[in-house]
PDB file of C-alpha atoms in Angstrom:
ATOM      1  CA  UNK A   1      85.603  43.074-160.717  1.00  0.00           C
ATOM      2  CA  UNK A   2      84.626  42.549-157.307  1.00  0.00           C
ATOM      3  CA  UNK A   3      86.810  44.218-154.399  1.00  0.00           C
ATOM      4  CA  UNK A   4      87.071  42.092-151.399  1.00  0.00           C
ATOM      5  CA  UNK A   5      88.998  42.408-147.975  1.00  0.00           C
ATOM      6  CA  UNK A   6      91.365  39.378-149.271  1.00  0.00           C
ATOM      7  CA  UNK A   7      92.004  41.660-152.307  1.00  0.00           C
ATOM      8  CA  UNK A   8      92.800  44.601-150.279  1.00  0.00           C
ATOM      9  CA  UNK A   9      95.245  42.514-148.051  1.00  0.00           C
ATOM     10  CA  UNK A  10      96.931  41.054-151.295  1.00  0.00           C
ATOM     11  CA  UNK A  11      97.665  44.548-152.642  1.00  0.00           C
ATOM     12  CA  UNK A  12      98.782  46.391-149.425  1.00  0.00           C
ATOM     13  CA  UNK A  13     102.439  46.999-149.352  1.00  0.00           C
ATOM     14  CA  UNK A  14     104.223  44.108-147.033  1.00  0.00           C
ATOM     15  CA  UNK A  15     104.986  45.463-143.429  1.00  0.00           C
ATOM     16  CA  UNK A  16     108.681  45.619-143.041  1.00  0.00           C
ATOM     17  CA  UNK A  17     110.811  46.407-140.068  1.00  0.00           C
ATOM     18  CA  UNK A  18     113.766  48.814-141.087  1.00  0.00           C
ATOM     19  CA  UNK A  19     116.938  49.252-138.588  1.00  0.00           C
ATOM     20  CA  UNK A  20     118.795  52.346-139.382  1.00  0.00           C
ATOM     21  CA  UNK A  21     122.003  52.912-137.525  1.00  0.00           C
ATOM     22  CA  UNK A  22     124.868  55.221-137.388  1.00  0.00           C
ATOM     23  CA  UNK A  23     126.716  57.882-135.614  1.00  0.00           C
ATOM     24  CA  UNK A  24     125.458  61.498-135.089  1.00  0.00           C
ATOM     25  CA  UNK A  25     125.402  63.912-137.886  1.00  0.00           C
ATOM     26  CA  UNK A  26     124.934  61.332-140.559  1.00  0.00           C
ATOM     27  CA  UNK A  27     121.605  62.516-141.267  1.00  0.00           C
ATOM     28  CA  UNK A  28     119.905  59.512-139.710  1.00  0.00           C
ATOM     29  CA  UNK A  29     116.872  61.321-137.934  1.00  0.00           C
ATOM     30  CA  UNK A  30     115.724  63.259-140.718  1.00  0.00           C
ATOM     31  CA  UNK A  31     116.117  60.143-143.250  1.00  0.00           C
ATOM     32  CA  UNK A  32     114.431  57.809-140.837  1.00  0.00           C
ATOM     33  CA  UNK A  33     111.404  60.253-140.196  1.00  0.00           C
ATOM     34  CA  UNK A  34     111.068  61.007-144.135  1.00  0.00           C
ATOM     35  CA  UNK A  35     111.226  57.558-145.453  1.00  0.00           C
ATOM     36  CA  UNK A  36     108.765  56.322-142.526  1.00  0.00           C
ATOM     37  CA  UNK A  37     106.478  59.212-143.689  1.00  0.00           C
ATOM     38  CA  UNK A  38     106.625  58.497-147.364  1.00  0.00           C
ATOM     39  CA  UNK A  39     106.096  54.788-147.241  1.00  0.00           C
ATOM     40  CA  UNK A  40     103.327  54.720-144.337  1.00  0.00           C
ATOM     41  CA  UNK A  41     105.457  53.372-141.673  1.00  0.00           C
ATOM     42  CA  UNK A  42     105.718  53.998-138.044  1.00  0.00           C
ATOM     43  CA  UNK A  43     108.955  55.754-136.584  1.00  0.00           C
ATOM     44  CA  UNK A  44     110.951  55.281-133.580  1.00  0.00           C
ATOM     45  CA  UNK A  45     114.007  57.455-132.488  1.00  0.00           C
ATOM     46  CA  UNK A  46     115.485  55.247-129.945  1.00  0.00           C
ATOM     47  CA  UNK A  47     118.179  57.835-128.917  1.00  0.00           C
ATOM     48  CA  UNK A  48     115.215  60.164-127.841  1.00  0.00           C
ATOM     49  CA  UNK A  49     114.545  57.275-125.253  1.00  0.00           C
ATOM     50  CA  UNK A  50     117.883  57.210-123.852  1.00  0.00           C
ATOM     51  CA  UNK A  51     118.095  61.180-123.570  1.00  0.00           C
ATOM     52  CA  UNK A  52     114.664  60.848-121.781  1.00  0.00           C
ATOM     53  CA  UNK A  53     115.885  58.420-119.170  1.00  0.00           C
ATOM     54  CA  UNK A  54     118.903  60.636-118.988  1.00  0.00           C
ATOM     55  CA  UNK A  55     116.961  63.933-118.436  1.00  0.00           C
ATOM     56  CA  UNK A  56     114.944  62.249-115.868  1.00  0.00           C
ATOM     57  CA  UNK A  57     117.981  60.838-113.858  1.00  0.00           C
ATOM     58  CA  UNK A  58     119.510  64.605-113.919  1.00  0.00           C
ATOM     59  CA  UNK A  59     116.048  65.944-113.078  1.00  0.00           C
ATOM     60  CA  UNK A  60     115.640  63.672-110.072  1.00  0.00           C
ATOM     61  CA  UNK A  61     119.356  64.145-108.634  1.00  0.00           C
ATOM     62  CA  UNK A  62     120.717  60.648-109.563  1.00  0.00           C
ATOM     63  CA  UNK A  63     124.292  60.730-109.820  1.00  0.00           C
ATOM     64  CA  UNK A  64     124.814  59.718-113.431  1.00  0.00           C
ATOM     65  CA  UNK A  65     128.679  59.095-113.193  1.00  0.00           C
ATOM     66  CA  UNK A  66     127.478  56.139-110.694  1.00  0.00           C
ATOM     67  CA  UNK A  67     126.466  53.168-112.620  1.00  0.00           C
ATOM     68  CA  UNK A  68     125.007  51.365-109.501  1.00  0.00           C
ATOM     69  CA  UNK A  69     122.758  54.486-108.841  1.00  0.00           C
ATOM     70  CA  UNK A  70     121.638  54.722-112.454  1.00  0.00           C
ATOM     71  CA  UNK A  71     120.580  50.848-112.373  1.00  0.00           C
ATOM     72  CA  UNK A  72     118.764  51.290-109.284  1.00  0.00           C
ATOM     73  CA  UNK A  73     116.685  54.106-110.435  1.00  0.00           C
ATOM     74  CA  UNK A  74     116.352  53.012-114.331  1.00  0.00           C
ATOM     75  CA  UNK A  75     113.143  51.115-113.646  1.00  0.00           C
ATOM     76  CA  UNK A  76     111.365  54.115-112.122  1.00  0.00           C
ATOM     77  CA  UNK A  77     110.577  56.498-115.110  1.00  0.00           C
ATOM     78  CA  UNK A  78     107.739  55.720-117.356  1.00  0.00           C
ATOM     79  CA  UNK A  79     108.954  56.514-121.106  1.00  0.00           C
ATOM     80  CA  UNK A  80     106.323  56.684-123.891  1.00  0.00           C
ATOM     81  CA  UNK A  81     107.318  57.234-127.605  1.00  0.00           C
ATOM     82  CA  UNK A  82     104.821  58.298-130.140  1.00  0.00           C
ATOM     83  CA  UNK A  83     105.567  56.663-133.481  1.00  0.00           C
ATOM     84  CA  UNK A  84     103.992  59.178-135.905  1.00  0.00           C
ATOM     85  CA  UNK A  85     106.863  60.112-138.214  1.00  0.00           C
ATOM     86  CA  UNK A  86     105.132  63.590-138.982  1.00  0.00           C
ATOM     87  CA  UNK A  87     104.974  64.330-135.313  1.00  0.00           C
ATOM     88  CA  UNK A  88     106.924  62.069-133.055  1.00  0.00           C
ATOM     89  CA  UNK A  89     106.471  62.567-129.326  1.00  0.00           C
ATOM     90  CA  UNK A  90     108.118  61.282-126.402  1.00  0.00           C
ATOM     91  CA  UNK A  91     106.838  61.776-122.558  1.00  0.00           C
ATOM     92  CA  UNK A  92     108.407  60.639-119.123  1.00  0.00           C
ATOM     93  CA  UNK A  93     105.885  60.211-116.382  1.00  0.00           C
ATOM     94  CA  UNK A  94     103.198  61.832-118.711  1.00  0.00           C
ATOM     95  CA  UNK A  95     105.455  65.095-119.194  1.00  0.00           C
ATOM     96  CA  UNK A  96     106.227  66.126-122.656  1.00  0.00           C
ATOM     97  CA  UNK A  97     110.352  65.667-122.809  1.00  0.00           C
ATOM     98  CA  UNK A  98     110.689  66.323-126.239  1.00  0.00           C
ATOM     99  CA  UNK A  99     112.491  69.953-125.524  1.00  0.00           C
ATOM    100  CA  UNK A 100     114.344  69.057-122.340  1.00  0.00           C
ATOM    101  CA  UNK A 101     116.041  66.042-123.906  1.00  0.00           C
ATOM    102  CA  UNK A 102     118.002  68.017-126.364  1.00  0.00           C
ATOM    103  CA  UNK A 103     119.790  70.332-123.986  1.00  0.00           C
ATOM    104  CA  UNK A 104     123.661  70.342-123.845  1.00  0.00           C
ATOM    105  CA  UNK A 105     123.620  68.876-120.375  1.00  0.00           C
ATOM    106  CA  UNK A 106     121.619  65.781-121.322  1.00  0.00           C
ATOM    107  CA  UNK A 107     123.896  65.337-124.479  1.00  0.00           C
ATOM    108  CA  UNK A 108     126.913  65.390-122.304  1.00  0.00           C
ATOM    109  CA  UNK A 109     125.488  62.487-120.046  1.00  0.00           C
ATOM    110  CA  UNK A 110     123.373  60.298-122.285  1.00  0.00           C
ATOM    111  CA  UNK A 111     126.629  58.192-123.353  1.00  0.00           C
ATOM    112  CA  UNK A 112     127.147  57.653-119.515  1.00  0.00           C
ATOM    113  CA  UNK A 113     123.773  56.635-118.732  1.00  0.00           C
ATOM    114  CA  UNK A 114     123.172  54.711-122.099  1.00  0.00           C
ATOM    115  CA  UNK A 115     126.182  52.518-121.122  1.00  0.00           C
ATOM    116  CA  UNK A 116     124.783  51.068-117.911  1.00  0.00           C
ATOM    117  CA  UNK A 117     123.571  47.368-118.717  1.00  0.00           C
ATOM    118  CA  UNK A 118     120.162  47.751-116.881  1.00  0.00           C
ATOM    119  CA  UNK A 119     119.261  50.728-118.719  1.00  0.00           C
ATOM    120  CA  UNK A 120     120.057  49.202-122.097  1.00  0.00           C
ATOM    121  CA  UNK A 121     117.957  46.172-121.189  1.00  0.00           C
ATOM    122  CA  UNK A 122     114.938  48.104-120.124  1.00  0.00           C
ATOM    123  CA  UNK A 123     114.991  50.332-123.228  1.00  0.00           C
ATOM    124  CA  UNK A 124     115.649  47.596-125.509  1.00  0.00           C
ATOM    125  CA  UNK A 125     112.637  45.613-124.237  1.00  0.00           C
ATOM    126  CA  UNK A 126     110.434  48.856-124.836  1.00  0.00           C
ATOM    127  CA  UNK A 127     111.921  49.135-128.260  1.00  0.00           C
ATOM    128  CA  UNK A 128     111.226  45.595-129.109  1.00  0.00           C
ATOM    129  CA  UNK A 129     107.834  46.046-127.966  1.00  0.00           C
ATOM    130  CA  UNK A 130     107.083  49.103-129.679  1.00  0.00           C
ATOM    131  CA  UNK A 131     108.498  47.596-133.249  1.00  0.00           C
ATOM    132  CA  UNK A 132     106.371  44.434-132.577  1.00  0.00           C
ATOM    133  CA  UNK A 133     103.430  46.465-132.487  1.00  0.00           C
ATOM    134  CA  UNK A 134     103.782  48.448-135.612  1.00  0.00           C
ATOM    135  CA  UNK A 135     101.295  46.748-137.543  1.00  0.00           C
ATOM    136  CA  UNK A 136     102.248  48.380-140.938  1.00  0.00           C
ATOM    137  CA  UNK A 137     105.942  48.287-140.180  1.00  0.00           C
ATOM    138  CA  UNK A 138     108.462  50.625-138.679  1.00  0.00           C
ATOM    139  CA  UNK A 139     111.570  52.402-139.041  1.00  0.00           C
ATOM    140  CA  UNK A 140     113.644  52.112-135.858  1.00  0.00           C
ATOM    141  CA  UNK A 141     116.878  54.529-135.735  1.00  0.00           C
ATOM    142  CA  UNK A 142     119.616  54.344-133.289  1.00  0.00           C
ATOM    143  CA  UNK A 143     123.182  52.691-132.611  1.00  0.00           C
ATOM    144  CA  UNK A 144     122.755  49.096-131.872  1.00  0.00           C
ATOM    145  CA  UNK A 145     119.263  48.436-133.581  1.00  0.00           C
ATOM    146  CA  UNK A 146     120.630  46.077-136.242  1.00  0.00           C
ATOM    147  CA  UNK A 147     123.050  44.209-134.175  1.00  0.00           C
ATOM    148  CA  UNK A 148     121.231  44.145-130.833  1.00  0.00           C
ATOM    149  CA  UNK A 149     117.792  45.336-130.642  1.00  0.00           C
ATOM    150  CA  UNK A 150     116.143  44.147-133.911  1.00  0.00           C
ATOM    151  CA  UNK A 151     118.860  41.476-135.356  1.00  0.00           C
ATOM    152  CA  UNK A 152     115.819  39.969-137.514  1.00  0.00           C
ATOM    153  CA  UNK A 153     115.165  43.219-138.999  1.00  0.00           C
ATOM    154  CA  UNK A 154     113.929  42.771-142.626  1.00  0.00           C
ATOM    155  CA  UNK A 155     116.289  45.548-143.708  1.00  0.00           C
ATOM    156  CA  UNK A 156     119.524  47.029-142.054  1.00  0.00           C
ATOM    157  CA  UNK A 157     121.133  50.311-142.984  1.00  0.00           C
ATOM    158  CA  UNK A 158     124.025  51.979-141.576  1.00  0.00           C
ATOM    159  CA  UNK A 159     124.546  55.579-142.358  1.00  0.00           C
ATOM    160  CA  UNK A 160     127.893  57.193-142.216  1.00  0.00           C
ATOM    161  CA  UNK A 161     129.821  60.239-143.362  1.00  0.00           C
ATOM    162  CA  UNK A 162     132.994  62.022-142.695  1.00  0.00           C
ATOM    163  CA  UNK A 163     133.818  63.595-139.415  1.00  0.00           C
ATOM    164  CA  UNK A 164     134.024  66.982-141.434  1.00  0.00           C
ATOM    165  CA  UNK A 165     130.613  66.590-142.949  1.00  0.00           C
ATOM    166  CA  UNK A 166     129.113  65.473-139.790  1.00  0.00           C
ATOM    167  CA  UNK A 167     130.531  68.259-137.844  1.00  0.00           C
ATOM    168  CA  UNK A 168     128.996  70.834-140.274  1.00  0.00           C
ATOM    169  CA  UNK A 169     125.651  69.605-140.172  1.00  0.00           C
ATOM    170  CA  UNK A 170     125.303  69.285-136.571  1.00  0.00           C
ATOM    171  CA  UNK A 171     126.672  72.974-136.211  1.00  0.00           C
ATOM    172  CA  UNK A 172     124.148  74.148-138.626  1.00  0.00           C
ATOM    173  CA  UNK A 173     121.247  72.253-136.397  1.00  0.00           C
ATOM    174  CA  UNK A 174     122.688  74.007-133.409  1.00  0.00           C
ATOM    175  CA  UNK A 175     122.713  77.303-134.987  1.00  0.00           C
ATOM    176  CA  UNK A 176     126.283  78.577-135.354  1.00  0.00           C
ATOM    177  CA  UNK A 177     128.300  76.315-132.857  1.00  0.00           C
ATOM    178  CA  UNK A 178     132.046  76.098-133.524  1.00  0.00           C
ATOM    179  CA  UNK A 179     132.427  73.322-136.149  1.00  0.00           C
ATOM    180  CA  UNK A 180     135.964  72.234-134.790  1.00  0.00           C
ATOM    181  CA  UNK A 181     134.500  71.988-131.323  1.00  0.00           C
ATOM    182  CA  UNK A 182     131.578  70.002-132.490  1.00  0.00           C
ATOM    183  CA  UNK A 183     133.642  67.728-134.506  1.00  0.00           C
ATOM    184  CA  UNK A 184     135.719  66.754-131.398  1.00  0.00           C
ATOM    185  CA  UNK A 185     132.341  66.419-129.446  1.00  0.00           C
ATOM    186  CA  UNK A 186     131.256  63.804-132.073  1.00  0.00           C
ATOM    187  CA  UNK A 187     134.310  62.087-132.102  1.00  0.00           C
ATOM    188  CA  UNK A 188     134.370  61.742-128.388  1.00  0.00           C
ATOM    189  CA  UNK A 189     130.586  60.472-128.490  1.00  0.00           C
ATOM    190  CA  UNK A 190     131.838  57.937-131.345  1.00  0.00           C
ATOM    191  CA  UNK A 191     134.557  56.542-129.115  1.00  0.00           C
ATOM    192  CA  UNK A 192     132.300  56.319-126.020  1.00  0.00           C
ATOM    193  CA  UNK A 193     129.357  54.534-128.098  1.00  0.00           C
ATOM    194  CA  UNK A 194     131.764  52.042-129.868  1.00  0.00           C
ATOM    195  CA  UNK A 195     133.856  51.128-126.994  1.00  0.00           C
ATOM    196  CA  UNK A 196     131.057  50.346-124.383  1.00  0.00           C
ATOM    197  CA  UNK A 197     130.904  46.713-123.345  1.00  0.00           C
ATOM    198  CA  UNK A 198     126.884  46.501-123.720  1.00  0.00           C
ATOM    199  CA  UNK A 199     125.474  46.978-127.187  1.00  0.00           C
ATOM    200  CA  UNK A 200     128.383  49.148-128.808  1.00  0.00           C
ATOM    201  CA  UNK A 201     127.787  51.142-132.189  1.00  0.00           C
ATOM    202  CA  UNK A 202     128.626  48.780-134.804  1.00  0.00           C
ATOM    203  CA  UNK A 203     127.677  48.035-138.105  1.00  0.00           C
ATOM    204  CA  UNK A 204     125.794  44.855-138.371  1.00  0.00           C
ATOM    205  CA  UNK A 205     127.403  42.258-141.049  1.00  0.00           C
ATOM    206  CA  UNK A 206     124.250  42.070-143.137  1.00  0.00           C
ATOM    207  CA  UNK A 207     123.515  46.049-143.145  1.00  0.00           C
ATOM    208  CA  UNK A 208     123.911  47.976-146.220  1.00  0.00           C
ATOM    209  CA  UNK A 209     126.187  51.104-145.840  1.00  0.00           C
ATOM    210  CA  UNK A 210     125.375  54.382-147.018  1.00  0.00           C
ATOM    211  CA  UNK A 211     127.995  56.990-146.936  1.00  0.00           C
ATOM    212  CA  UNK A 212     126.043  60.398-147.000  1.00  0.00           C
ATOM    213  CA  UNK A 213     129.216  62.769-146.865  1.00  0.00           C
ATOM    214  CA  UNK A 214     128.491  64.147-150.545  1.00  0.00           C
ATOM    215  CA  UNK A 215     124.786  63.494-150.796  1.00  0.00           C
ATOM    216  CA  UNK A 216     121.990  65.656-150.191  1.00  0.00           C
ATOM    217  CA  UNK A 217     119.282  64.821-147.749  1.00  0.00           C
ATOM    218  CA  UNK A 218     116.752  64.168-150.446  1.00  0.00           C
ATOM    219  CA  UNK A 219     119.333  61.776-152.333  1.00  0.00           C
ATOM    220  CA  UNK A 220     119.749  60.035-148.957  1.00  0.00           C
ATOM    221  CA  UNK A 221     116.129  59.532-148.641  1.00  0.00           C
ATOM    222  CA  UNK A 222     115.540  58.667-151.996  1.00  0.00           C
ATOM    223  CA  UNK A 223     118.439  55.709-151.464  1.00  0.00           C
ATOM    224  CA  UNK A 224     116.778  54.465-148.303  1.00  0.00           C
ATOM    225  CA  UNK A 225     113.245  54.630-149.920  1.00  0.00           C
ATOM    226  CA  UNK A 226     114.517  52.481-152.858  1.00  0.00           C
ATOM    227  CA  UNK A 227     115.936  49.686-150.519  1.00  0.00           C
ATOM    228  CA  UNK A 228     113.004  49.497-148.788  1.00  0.00           C
ATOM    229  CA  UNK A 229     110.732  49.398-151.444  1.00  0.00           C
ATOM    230  CA  UNK A 230     112.998  46.504-152.817  1.00  0.00           C
ATOM    231  CA  UNK A 231     112.633  44.469-149.658  1.00  0.00           C
ATOM    232  CA  UNK A 232     108.905  45.207-149.548  1.00  0.00           C
ATOM    233  CA  UNK A 233     108.436  43.853-153.105  1.00  0.00           C
ATOM    234  CA  UNK A 234     110.756  40.721-152.150  1.00  0.00           C
ATOM    235  CA  UNK A 235     108.380  39.815-149.278  1.00  0.00           C
TER     236      UNK A 235
END
């Protein structure tokens, strides 16, 4: 049997764009990275980009409670996201921001910054460019991917979980943080993200909802992998 480039093209898995949305604490990031790694796809954490621009604003003395000041400064930082799921990176003006963007200060301010329309427009354009350039396909996770950023994604998944399950997971990630306080913080973030006028957190009409409350991470990953493989096979 002769093996040609044409044969290889026919046997290679179809490129797919997968949008995974949902609130914090549903296992979104861990699931997205694992699925992308397992299936040979690129990976993009869109939340990290909003955290990155928030960190830049705070570091440069921008009043993040002033939407006009945030809008005026939004185009200044250069944000670059690495899409290798085994080692995702993010830099701001060439500086590694992967650690600084996870501080409590950034967490407390990111909803306000990300609600500014000019910020969302800039970051959304960046996300679409990255997704378009992923030759083998990509898993993009966030809060408005299936509804706003990539409405034509091949597969849309919305992860959800009970507030209690989400708080327990996030408290574990934060090494012993108070579960009750964490739950309240998550609900406050949900309210802010769901009520903002520009690209609110919402489930797309054609998204597959997966409740992760009573599932292990491995079970969630297996579920999503099965969904992606089904979509690949149908292309």
